[in-house]
Amino acid sequence: MMIEAPQSFVVREECQKAASQNGFRRILAEEAGWLAFASTTAKGLIYLAATGSSGPWYLALDHLGIIQEFGLPAADMSGPGHARFAFNTLGALYAVLRRVYELGVSLPDAPLREFELRVADLPRTTEAERLVVQRIGQDIFRARLMDYWRGRCPLTGISDAALLRASHIIPWADCESDAERLDVHNGLLLSALWDAAFDRALVTFDDEGTPEISPSLSEQARAELRWSSPISLTDEHRRRLTRHRERARGASAGRESPSGAL
């Protein structure tokens, strides 16, 4: 794997185009054949290189959160960042760079930093003022969940934005900090019906992302909660879903008890 160093005009142009079209428009320095790029909105640097003008193409990342969620095997090669990845075609590189950007704007604390910047000078004295701040946070959370889940409900595949909801695993009011409220691992992007059931703890998910539906739901309701595949979860999702399952089981027990009717 001898990368081209320094980069030729063609390789450099292709690297710049790939980075720019996927949200990394700040061109930094080239070192040992690796050209570095940054984004004004996504966290972390990316580094691009190639063996020649026809590839293979290489990507290096310094964002550990993205690397952990990537799920791609790292290439056995030296270079910048914490991990390097190889692609035979520019098309494959482009597809991955889009995902790098989506994760870069949502992991790990990018939503929190965006929120803090937008509300830094806003008053929070009255209830109305606090609600304005909360709404800004919820709007940011939804936008970042749309990035993280690629604008699609992972259960149903529905991608109509008007039918998608930002579902908190640990409810907004129960979170101990803004960091927890705005962490995308504390949220699922669900279609409206699934969101309503999840919010009321009528459905939850096991560690494999498979739905667990409350026996208190009618057969008709259970039939309408259609899904095509389990949700892909990280350990951070699973940790929070443990609490949601406890809530769901407690709610189910309460519904079955005459004294605990909702």
XYZ file of N, CA and C in Angstrom:
786
model
N 0.839 -1.197 0.000
C 0.000 0.000 0.000
C 0.874 1.248 0.000
N 1.457 1.562 -1.118
C 2.289 2.756 -1.236
C 1.414 3.884 -1.759
N 1.085 4.807 -0.877
C 0.257 5.912 -1.320
C 1.095 6.928 -2.086
N 0.437 7.682 -2.920
C 1.099 8.681 -3.747
C 1.493 9.884 -2.882
N 2.788 10.162 -2.841
C 3.277 11.278 -2.016
C 4.445 11.960 -2.726
N 4.316 13.268 -2.994
C 3.117 14.089 -2.753
C 2.008 13.735 -3.734
N 0.807 14.192 -3.445
C -0.324 13.889 -4.296
C -0.192 14.585 -5.647
N -0.557 13.862 -6.704
C -0.605 14.468 -8.031
C -1.800 15.409 -8.126
N -1.842 16.182 -9.188
C -2.951 17.114 -9.385
C -4.286 16.383 -9.405
N -4.359 15.255 -10.119
C -5.625 14.523 -10.242
C -6.077 13.985 -8.890
N -5.170 13.350 -8.146
C -5.527 12.790 -6.843
C -5.963 13.895 -5.892
N -5.211 14.992 -5.906
C -5.560 16.098 -5.004
C -6.936 16.662 -5.344
N -7.228 16.844 -6.636
C -8.526 17.358 -7.046
C -9.657 16.417 -6.636
N -9.449 15.109 -6.810
C -10.484 14.143 -6.438
C -10.691 14.120 -4.926
N -9.628 14.228 -4.158
C -9.743 14.258 -2.702
C -10.501 15.506 -2.252
N -10.160 16.642 -2.841
C -10.843 17.880 -2.466
C -12.319 17.824 -2.834
N -12.626 17.272 -3.994
C -14.024 17.184 -4.409
C -14.804 16.240 -3.497
N -14.215 15.100 -3.161
C -14.896 14.139 -2.289
C -15.165 14.741 -0.916
N -14.172 15.421 -0.372
C -14.333 16.025 0.948
C -15.367 17.141 0.911
N -15.274 18.034 -0.069
C -16.162 19.187 -0.148
C -17.615 18.774 -0.336
N -17.862 17.800 -1.192
C -19.234 17.392 -1.474
C -19.865 16.639 -0.314
N -19.073 16.295 0.682
C -19.593 15.582 1.841
C -19.392 16.361 3.137
N -19.315 17.693 3.031
C -19.357 18.546 4.207
C -18.029 18.959 4.801
N -16.900 18.485 4.257
C -15.580 18.833 4.787
C -14.892 19.765 3.787
N -15.164 21.055 3.944
C -14.750 22.033 2.921
C -13.489 22.800 3.290
N -13.004 22.640 4.510
C -11.780 23.337 4.918
C -10.575 22.470 4.587
N -9.754 22.956 3.667
C -8.561 22.217 3.249
C -7.408 22.595 4.171
N -6.817 21.592 4.778
C -5.685 21.822 5.671
C -4.398 21.407 4.972
N -3.462 20.883 5.682
C -2.154 20.579 5.097
C -2.099 19.157 4.546
N -1.169 18.935 3.629
C -0.856 17.585 3.162
C 0.449 17.145 3.808
N 0.478 15.913 4.281
C 1.686 15.369 4.883
C 1.833 13.912 4.499
N 2.932 13.584 3.894
C 3.249 12.207 3.484
C 2.148 11.602 2.626
N 1.538 12.431 1.769
C 0.519 11.926 0.854
C -0.897 11.981 1.379
N -1.076 12.355 2.653
C -2.410 12.451 3.262
C -2.821 13.923 3.308
N -3.952 14.259 2.664
C -4.469 15.612 2.669
C -5.572 15.711 3.721
N -5.437 16.663 4.643
C -6.362 16.793 5.765
C -7.468 17.790 5.455
N -8.667 17.491 5.985
C -9.836 18.355 5.796
C -10.579 18.486 7.113
N -11.288 19.611 7.269
C -12.126 19.838 8.440
C -13.465 20.403 7.982
N -14.410 20.427 8.919
C -15.735 20.975 8.653
C -16.061 22.014 9.721
N -16.855 22.995 9.359
C -17.274 23.990 10.347
C -18.412 23.468 11.212
N -19.022 22.368 10.817
C -20.165 21.834 11.568
C -19.918 20.451 12.154
N -19.120 19.624 11.513
C -18.859 18.257 11.988
C -17.555 18.205 12.774
N -17.560 17.420 13.831
C -16.374 17.256 14.656
C -15.369 16.322 13.977
N -14.094 16.536 14.281
C -13.047 15.639 13.817
C -12.474 16.024 12.466
N -11.263 15.549 12.228
C -10.598 15.738 10.942
C -10.690 14.453 10.126
N -10.670 14.612 8.804
C -10.529 13.463 7.919
C -9.264 13.661 7.092
N -8.672 12.565 6.670
C -7.460 12.585 5.846
C -7.705 11.658 4.664
N -7.388 12.136 3.455
C -7.613 11.360 2.241
C -6.303 11.162 1.492
N -6.178 9.984 0.890
C -4.982 9.647 0.122
C -5.366 8.625 -0.939
N -4.437 8.334 -1.825
C -4.684 7.339 -2.871
C -3.373 6.741 -3.329
N -3.463 5.549 -3.891
C -2.287 4.925 -4.495
C -1.966 5.580 -5.830
N -3.016 5.995 -6.530
C -2.876 6.663 -7.814
C -4.211 7.217 -8.247
N -4.269 7.773 -9.443
C -5.489 8.442 -9.898
C -6.659 7.491 -10.091
N -6.397 6.199 -10.191
C -7.478 5.218 -10.334
C -7.714 4.439 -9.036
N -7.084 4.893 -7.953
C -7.266 4.242 -6.661
C -6.241 3.141 -6.428
N -6.410 2.382 -5.362
C -7.410 2.516 -4.299
C -7.300 3.849 -3.543
N -8.370 4.156 -2.784
C -8.487 5.391 -2.035
C -8.487 5.082 -0.551
N -7.943 6.010 0.226
C -7.794 5.751 1.657
C -8.347 6.916 2.468
N -8.945 6.560 3.589
C -9.525 7.518 4.520
C -8.972 7.248 5.909
N -8.519 8.304 6.586
C -8.075 8.201 7.974
C -8.950 9.103 8.831
N -9.266 8.637 10.041
C -10.148 9.373 10.951
C -9.488 9.545 12.307
N -9.758 10.700 12.936
C -9.231 10.923 14.280
C -10.332 11.017 15.325
N -11.588 10.776 14.919
C -12.745 10.874 15.802
C -13.087 9.465 16.298
N -12.767 9.179 17.558
C -12.963 7.827 18.084
C -14.432 7.412 18.088
N -15.328 8.351 18.352
C -16.744 8.021 18.363
C -17.226 7.532 17.007
N -16.775 8.184 15.937
C -17.154 7.757 14.587
C -16.559 6.395 14.279
N -15.308 6.194 14.623
C -14.638 4.920 14.358
C -15.377 3.777 15.042
N -15.804 3.993 16.277
C -16.490 2.946 17.032
C -17.827 2.585 16.396
N -18.498 3.544 15.777
C -19.805 3.285 15.184
C -19.719 2.864 13.720
N -18.545 2.990 13.156
C -18.364 2.752 11.734
C -18.696 1.323 11.329
N -18.135 0.371 12.045
C -18.375 -1.032 11.738
C -17.617 -1.560 10.541
N -16.655 -0.793 10.019
C -15.859 -1.248 8.884
C -14.488 -1.729 9.364
N -13.933 -2.755 8.713
C -12.591 -3.203 9.104
C -11.528 -2.177 8.731
N -10.643 -1.885 9.658
C -9.567 -0.925 9.396
C -8.492 -1.561 8.530
N -7.855 -0.742 7.711
C -6.764 -1.214 6.857
C -5.482 -1.308 7.674
N -4.687 -2.310 7.368
C -3.409 -2.505 8.053
C -2.354 -1.639 7.377
N -2.323 -0.378 7.758
C -1.397 0.558 7.143
C -1.134 1.696 8.118
N 0.000 2.330 7.951
C 0.338 3.467 8.810
C -0.268 4.735 8.226
N -0.374 5.750 9.067
C -0.919 7.012 8.613
C -1.456 7.815 9.767
N -2.087 8.939 9.473
C -2.599 9.829 10.523
C -3.874 9.272 11.158
N -4.325 9.948 12.200
C -5.569 9.566 12.846
C -5.445 8.304 13.674
N -6.601 7.817 14.133
C -6.645 6.613 14.969
C -6.926 5.352 14.176
N -7.430 5.494 12.927
C -7.729 4.325 12.101
C -7.750 4.751 10.643
N -7.381 3.791 9.771
C -7.365 4.028 8.340
C -8.260 2.984 7.656
N -8.875 3.394 6.513
C -9.791 2.523 5.796
C -9.491 2.614 4.303
N -9.656 1.492 3.599
C -9.330 1.419 2.178
C -10.588 1.192 1.345
N -10.627 1.808 0.148
C -11.772 1.695 -0.749
C -11.263 1.534 -2.176
N -11.851 0.602 -2.892
C -11.397 0.343 -4.255
C -11.865 1.404 -5.235
N -13.006 2.052 -4.922
C -13.569 3.027 -5.846
C -13.895 4.334 -5.135
N -13.982 5.402 -5.911
C -14.399 6.680 -5.355
C -15.846 6.631 -4.872
N -16.679 5.854 -5.543
C -18.071 5.733 -5.128
C -18.198 5.189 -3.721
N -17.392 4.182 -3.418
C -17.422 3.604 -2.072
C -16.924 4.608 -1.047
N -15.915 5.375 -1.408
C -15.394 6.406 -0.504
C -16.455 7.478 -0.250
N -17.138 7.911 -1.304
C -18.174 8.942 -1.159
C -19.262 8.488 -0.193
N -19.703 7.243 -0.336
C -20.778 6.732 0.520
C -20.373 6.763 1.984
N -19.134 6.417 2.258
C -18.660 6.400 3.638
C -18.460 7.815 4.158
N -17.969 8.721 3.329
C -17.763 10.098 3.766
C -19.079 10.767 4.171
N -20.150 10.445 3.482
C -21.451 11.000 3.877
C -21.805 10.549 5.284
N -21.535 9.268 5.598
C -21.827 8.765 6.945
C -20.894 9.387 7.980
N -19.646 9.616 7.605
C -18.706 10.274 8.519
C -19.236 11.649 8.902
N -19.748 12.382 7.925
C -20.283 13.712 8.218
C -21.506 13.623 9.118
N -22.416 12.722 8.819
C -23.632 12.579 9.632
C -23.293 12.267 11.082
N -22.312 11.406 11.284
C -21.900 11.084 12.652
C -21.120 12.242 13.272
N -20.373 12.963 12.455
C -19.576 14.075 12.967
C -20.407 15.223 13.515
N -21.616 15.405 12.975
C -22.478 16.476 13.478
C -23.356 16.005 14.631
N -23.305 14.714 14.956
C -24.173 14.207 16.010
C -23.434 13.546 17.167
N -22.136 13.271 17.001
C -21.362 12.595 18.047
C -20.164 13.443 18.447
N -19.692 13.301 19.686
C -20.498 12.816 20.822
C -21.247 13.960 21.497
N -20.665 15.177 21.419
C -21.261 16.318 22.111
C -21.558 17.479 21.175
N -21.566 17.239 19.867
C -21.837 18.320 18.920
C -23.209 18.958 19.150
N -24.275 18.187 19.411
C -25.567 18.834 19.678
C -25.528 19.725 20.918
N -24.828 19.284 21.963
C -24.722 20.091 23.185
C -24.007 21.400 22.899
N -22.903 21.361 22.170
C -22.162 22.582 21.855
C -23.020 23.537 21.022
N -23.767 22.989 20.079
C -24.657 23.820 19.264
C -25.723 24.468 20.141
N -26.279 23.709 21.060
C -27.306 24.226 21.977
C -26.736 25.329 22.862
N -25.580 25.077 23.452
C -24.983 26.071 24.343
C -24.706 27.375 23.612
N -24.275 27.274 22.366
C -23.989 28.471 21.578
C -25.266 29.259 21.293
N -26.335 28.568 20.978
C -27.580 29.237 20.583
C -28.343 29.837 21.758
N -28.158 29.278 22.959
C -28.941 29.783 24.107
C -28.083 30.565 25.087
N -26.827 30.809 24.766
C -25.905 31.443 25.723
C -26.427 32.772 26.250
N -27.076 33.549 25.421
C -27.512 34.886 25.839
C -29.016 34.980 26.091
N -29.690 33.826 26.115
C -31.139 33.859 26.308
C -31.483 33.818 27.793
N -32.460 34.617 28.217
C -32.885 34.585 29.625
C -33.667 33.310 29.934
N -33.637 32.912 31.202
C -34.367 31.716 31.627
C -35.094 31.983 32.945
N -35.528 33.204 33.125
C -36.144 33.590 34.397
C -37.575 33.100 34.502
N -38.369 33.312 33.465
C -39.781 32.941 33.505
C -39.991 31.565 32.872
N -41.150 31.005 33.124
C -41.486 29.711 32.539
C -41.518 29.803 31.020
N -42.036 30.903 30.490
C -42.090 31.079 29.037
C -40.682 31.110 28.439
N -39.751 31.782 29.119
C -38.366 31.846 28.637
C -37.708 30.473 28.695
N -37.986 29.728 29.749
C -37.406 28.381 29.855
C -37.966 27.454 28.776
N -39.229 27.652 28.420
C -39.829 26.835 27.365
C -39.201 27.142 26.006
N -38.843 28.401 25.784
C -38.161 28.762 24.536
C -36.820 28.031 24.443
N -36.063 28.035 25.535
C -34.776 27.347 25.567
C -34.969 25.842 25.346
N -35.973 25.280 25.989
C -36.243 23.852 25.827
C -36.590 23.515 24.387
N -37.395 24.360 23.766
C -37.779 24.103 22.373
C -36.569 24.138 21.453
N -35.644 25.048 21.691
C -34.418 25.093 20.883
C -33.654 23.786 21.043
N -33.525 23.314 22.281
C -32.833 22.053 22.521
C -33.514 20.886 21.842
N -34.829 20.837 21.893
C -35.558 19.738 21.267
C -35.441 19.783 19.749
N -35.420 20.986 19.188
C -35.253 21.109 17.735
C -33.865 20.632 17.305
N -32.835 20.981 18.082
C -31.476 20.529 17.775
C -31.396 19.008 17.904
N -31.994 18.472 18.957
C -31.982 17.025 19.174
C -32.628 16.298 17.997
N -33.763 16.793 17.531
C -34.426 16.159 16.393
C -33.551 16.220 15.139
N -32.969 17.393 14.884
C -32.136 17.544 13.686
C -30.951 16.592 13.701
N -30.330 16.436 14.869
C -29.171 15.554 14.958
C -29.582 14.077 14.900
N -30.766 13.755 15.438
C -31.260 12.386 15.281
C -31.551 12.084 13.813
N -32.033 13.080 13.091
C -32.264 12.887 11.653
C -30.952 12.564 10.950
N -29.865 13.225 11.363
C -28.552 12.905 10.797
C -28.106 11.500 11.208
N -28.201 11.229 12.495
C -27.685 9.959 13.019
C -28.402 8.761 12.396
N -29.733 8.842 12.295
C -30.518 7.724 11.764
C -30.775 7.869 10.269
N -30.115 8.833 9.650
C -30.165 9.026 8.198
C -31.576 9.303 7.701
N -32.351 10.050 8.528
C -33.672 10.486 8.110
C -34.674 9.374 7.896
N -34.500 8.262 8.630
C -35.363 7.100 8.394
C -35.642 6.384 9.712
N -36.888 6.000 9.932
C -37.211 5.184 11.091
C -36.546 3.822 10.926
N -35.678 3.415 11.847
C -34.943 2.167 11.670
C -35.827 0.926 11.780
N -37.014 1.060 12.329
C -37.927 -0.080 12.444
C -38.736 -0.299 11.178
N -39.280 0.799 10.648
C -40.240 0.694 9.556
C -39.682 1.109 8.204
N -38.587 1.872 8.219
C -38.045 2.396 6.972
C -38.728 3.663 6.501
N -39.719 4.160 7.229
C -40.419 5.385 6.838
C -39.447 6.562 6.848
N -39.435 7.338 5.775
C -38.519 8.475 5.664
C -39.242 9.799 5.471
N -40.562 9.802 5.585
C -41.324 11.054 5.498
C -41.083 11.848 6.776
N -40.417 12.995 6.663
C -40.027 13.763 7.849
C -41.215 14.119 8.732
N -42.367 14.393 8.119
C -43.552 14.781 8.889
C -44.074 13.644 9.758
N -43.683 12.422 9.459
C -44.166 11.264 10.206
C -43.117 10.716 11.172
N -42.001 11.416 11.312
C -40.926 10.950 12.179
C -40.873 11.788 13.447
N -40.556 11.127 14.563
C -40.488 11.782 15.860
C -39.149 11.487 16.532
N -38.640 12.490 17.244
C -37.418 12.318 18.042
C -37.827 11.768 19.405
N -37.608 10.484 19.614
C -38.071 9.803 20.822
C -36.939 9.698 21.842
N -37.093 10.368 22.968
C -36.113 10.227 24.045
C -36.264 8.877 24.727
N -35.148 8.213 24.995
C -35.188 6.969 25.767
C -35.388 7.300 27.239
N -34.500 8.122 27.785
C -34.727 8.718 29.101
C -35.427 10.042 28.848
N -36.647 10.233 29.356
C -37.416 11.449 29.041
C -36.643 12.724 29.352
N -36.937 13.759 28.580
C -36.283 15.058 28.723
C -36.290 15.516 30.187
N -37.455 15.452 30.823
C -37.581 15.960 32.192
C -36.797 15.126 33.205
N -36.519 13.860 32.878
C -35.822 12.969 33.809
C -34.299 13.000 33.637
N -33.823 13.660 32.588
C -32.377 13.731 32.358
C -31.723 14.635 33.396
N -30.526 14.273 33.814
C -29.835 15.023 34.854
C -29.060 16.220 34.321
N -28.887 16.306 33.008
C -28.105 17.400 32.442
C -28.503 17.620 30.993
N -28.123 18.790 30.464
C -28.354 19.055 29.047
C -27.554 18.092 28.177
N -26.385 17.684 28.652
C -25.574 16.735 27.895
C -26.339 15.441 27.666
N -27.039 14.962 28.690
C -27.828 13.736 28.556
C -29.034 13.962 27.655
N -29.684 15.113 27.803
C -30.864 15.410 26.989
C -30.537 15.448 25.498
N -29.345 15.923 25.161
C -28.987 16.158 23.766
C -28.084 15.080 23.180
N -27.806 14.044 23.928
C -26.978 12.938 23.440
C -27.809 12.080 22.494
N -27.348 11.921 21.256
C -28.140 11.165 20.283
C -28.295 9.708 20.671
N -27.437 9.207 21.555
C -27.608 7.840 22.041
C -28.752 7.736 23.041
N -29.325 8.874 23.407
C -30.512 8.880 24.255
C -31.769 9.060 23.418
N -31.685 8.750 22.139
C -32.849 8.954 21.288
C -32.964 7.938 20.171
N -34.186 7.734 19.733
C -34.497 6.913 18.568
C -35.355 7.751 17.640
N -35.180 7.583 16.358
C -36.007 8.279 15.374
C -37.103 7.309 14.943
N -38.309 7.508 15.464
C -39.392 6.556 15.248
C -40.543 7.200 14.489
N -41.275 6.382 13.738
C -42.491 6.875 13.103
C -43.505 7.201 14.194
N -44.500 8.016 13.851
C -45.380 8.613 14.858
C -46.070 7.579 15.733
N -46.562 6.493 15.151
C -47.268 5.487 15.946
C -46.320 4.794 16.918
N -45.144 4.425 16.441
C -44.164 3.796 17.328
C -43.711 4.763 18.415
N -43.564 6.035 18.072
C -43.166 7.026 19.073
C -44.214 7.146 20.173
N -45.488 7.174 19.794
C -46.548 7.281 20.792
C -46.527 6.093 21.739
N -46.333 4.905 21.190
C -46.292 3.703 22.029
C -45.035 3.670 22.896
N -43.915 4.108 22.342
C -42.650 4.113 23.086
C -42.694 5.139 24.210
N -43.260 6.305 23.937
C -43.334 7.364 24.938
C -44.183 6.943 26.133
N -45.223 6.153 25.893
C -46.085 5.684 26.977
C -45.599 4.347 27.542
N -44.424 3.893 27.125
C -43.839 2.624 27.591
C -44.744 1.437 27.259
N -45.475 1.541 26.157
C -46.271 0.428 25.672
C -45.441 -0.496 24.783
N -44.323 0.006 24.310
C -43.323 -0.814 23.625
C -41.955 -0.422 24.163
N -41.046 -1.358 24.124
C -39.650 -1.081 24.437
C -38.811 -2.002 23.545
N -37.511 -2.076 23.785
C -36.646 -2.873 22.915
C -35.644 -3.645 23.754
N -35.352 -4.879 23.325
C -34.324 -5.647 24.014
C -32.950 -5.239 23.512
N -31.914 -5.887 24.016
C -30.552 -5.487 23.664
C -30.210 -5.738 22.205
N -31.002 -6.535 21.514
C -30.779 -6.778 20.085
C -31.588 -5.821 19.220
N -32.338 -4.910 19.856
C -33.152 -3.963 19.106
C -34.493 -4.505 18.663
N -34.888 -5.666 19.190
C -36.175 -6.266 18.844
C -37.277 -5.701 19.734
N -38.410 -5.314 19.167
C -39.483 -4.727 19.979
C -40.056 -5.708 20.994
N -40.368 -5.191 22.177
C -41.136 -5.895 23.195
C -42.422 -5.097 23.384
N -43.543 -5.703 23.049
C -44.824 -5.001 23.029
C -45.644 -5.399 24.244
N -46.217 -4.405 24.909
C -46.997 -4.645 26.115
C -48.195 -5.543 25.829
N -48.435 -6.544 26.685
C -49.615 -7.389 26.509
C -50.922 -6.637 26.721
N -50.842 -5.430 27.284
C -52.063 -4.647 27.506
C -52.599 -4.027 26.220
N -51.788 -4.015 25.166
C -52.258 -3.468 23.896
C -53.233 -4.433 23.227
N -54.214 -3.869 22.550
C -55.189 -4.691 21.843
C -54.533 -5.388 20.656
N -55.192 -6.440 20.190
C -54.689 -7.150 19.018
C -54.622 -6.232 17.808
N -55.604 -5.346 17.691
C -55.607 -4.405 16.565
C -54.400 -3.483 16.637
N -54.112 -2.954 17.839
C -52.968 -2.065 17.995
C -51.664 -2.806 17.716
N -51.551 -4.019 18.225
C -50.335 -4.810 18.001
C -50.133 -5.083 16.513
N -51.238 -5.313 15.802
C -51.147 -5.583 14.367
C -50.692 -4.352 13.596
N -51.061 -3.153 14.072
C -50.673 -1.924 13.388
C -49.224 -1.531 13.645
N -48.620 -2.061 14.695
C -47.215 -1.755 15.000
C -46.311 -2.661 14.166
N -46.299 -2.400 12.887
C -45.512 -3.222 11.961
C -44.048 -2.781 11.990
N -43.153 -3.712 11.748
C -41.729 -3.383 11.670
C -41.047 -4.393 10.763
N -39.950 -3.964 10.157
C -39.280 -4.805 9.165
C -37.969 -5.398 9.674
N -37.300 -4.715 10.610
C -36.025 -5.234 11.115
C -35.739 -4.614 12.471
N -34.943 -5.299 13.309
C -34.590 -4.727 14.613
C -33.783 -3.441 14.448
N -33.765 -2.644 15.506
C -32.970 -1.421 15.515
C -31.515 -1.763 15.813
N -30.602 -1.141 15.077
C -29.173 -1.318 15.333
C -28.778 -0.423 16.506
N -28.333 -1.031 17.597
C -28.060 -0.296 18.828
C -26.587 -0.314 19.181
N -26.146 0.736 19.866
C -24.821 0.769 20.471
C -24.957 0.431 21.952
N -23.832 0.244 22.620
C -23.872 -0.015 24.061
C -24.488 1.153 24.810
N -24.297 2.384 24.303
C -24.886 3.554 24.952
C -26.409 3.527 24.857
N -26.941 3.091 23.709
C -28.389 2.913 23.599
C -28.864 1.850 24.585
N -28.159 0.733 24.615
C -28.582 -0.386 25.468
C -28.600 0.015 26.937
N -27.615 0.781 27.366
C -27.560 1.204 28.759
C -28.808 2.001 29.130
N -29.223 2.874 28.259
C -30.396 3.691 28.550
C -31.687 2.894 28.400
N -31.703 1.960 27.458
C -32.910 1.157 27.265
C -33.178 0.243 28.455
N -32.156 -0.070 29.227
C -32.379 -0.843 30.448
C -33.375 -0.129 31.349
N -33.197 1.170 31.488
C -34.126 1.968 32.300
C -35.505 2.022 31.664
N -35.546 2.120 30.343
C -36.847 2.178 29.670
C -37.602 0.858 29.836
N -36.889 -0.265 29.780
C -37.549 -1.560 29.971
C -38.127 -1.679 31.381
N -37.382 -1.169 32.361
C -37.899 -1.178 33.730
C -39.180 -0.363 33.832
N -39.183 0.778 33.156
C -40.378 1.622 33.153
C -41.536 0.922 32.457
N -41.251 0.268 31.338
C -42.298 -0.428 30.589
C -42.889 -1.571 31.403
N -42.033 -2.330 32.088
C -42.532 -3.454 32.877
C -43.309 -2.971 34.085
N -42.846 -1.856 34.684
C -43.592 -1.286 35.792
C -44.947 -0.773 35.348
N -44.983 -0.129 34.179
C -46.247 0.381 33.665
C -47.192 -0.762 33.325
N -46.638 -1.846 32.761
C -47.462 -2.990 32.417
C -48.071 -3.622 33.658
N -47.275 -3.725 34.714
C -47.789 -4.284 35.964
C -48.882 -3.394 36.538
N -48.683 -2.072 36.432
C -49.689 -1.146 36.924
C -50.990 -1.243 36.171
N -50.894 -1.455 34.832
C -52.118 -1.562 34.040
C -52.881 -2.823 34.366
N -52.148 -3.889 34.763
C -52.801 -5.143 35.076
C -53.432 -5.118 36.463
N -53.040 -4.141 37.282
C -53.581 -4.054 38.627
C -54.761 -3.082 38.656
N -55.891 -3.472 39.278
C -57.051 -2.573 39.316
C -56.735 -1.251 39.979
N -55.815 -1.255 40.946
C -55.500 -0.024 41.651
C -54.504 0.836 40.905
N -53.943 0.305 39.824
C -52.898 1.044 39.112
C -53.319 1.445 37.715
N -54.603 1.492 37.451
C -55.083 1.840 36.117
C -54.637 3.237 35.736
N -54.222 3.411 34.453
C -53.771 4.712 33.960
C -54.959 5.544 33.513
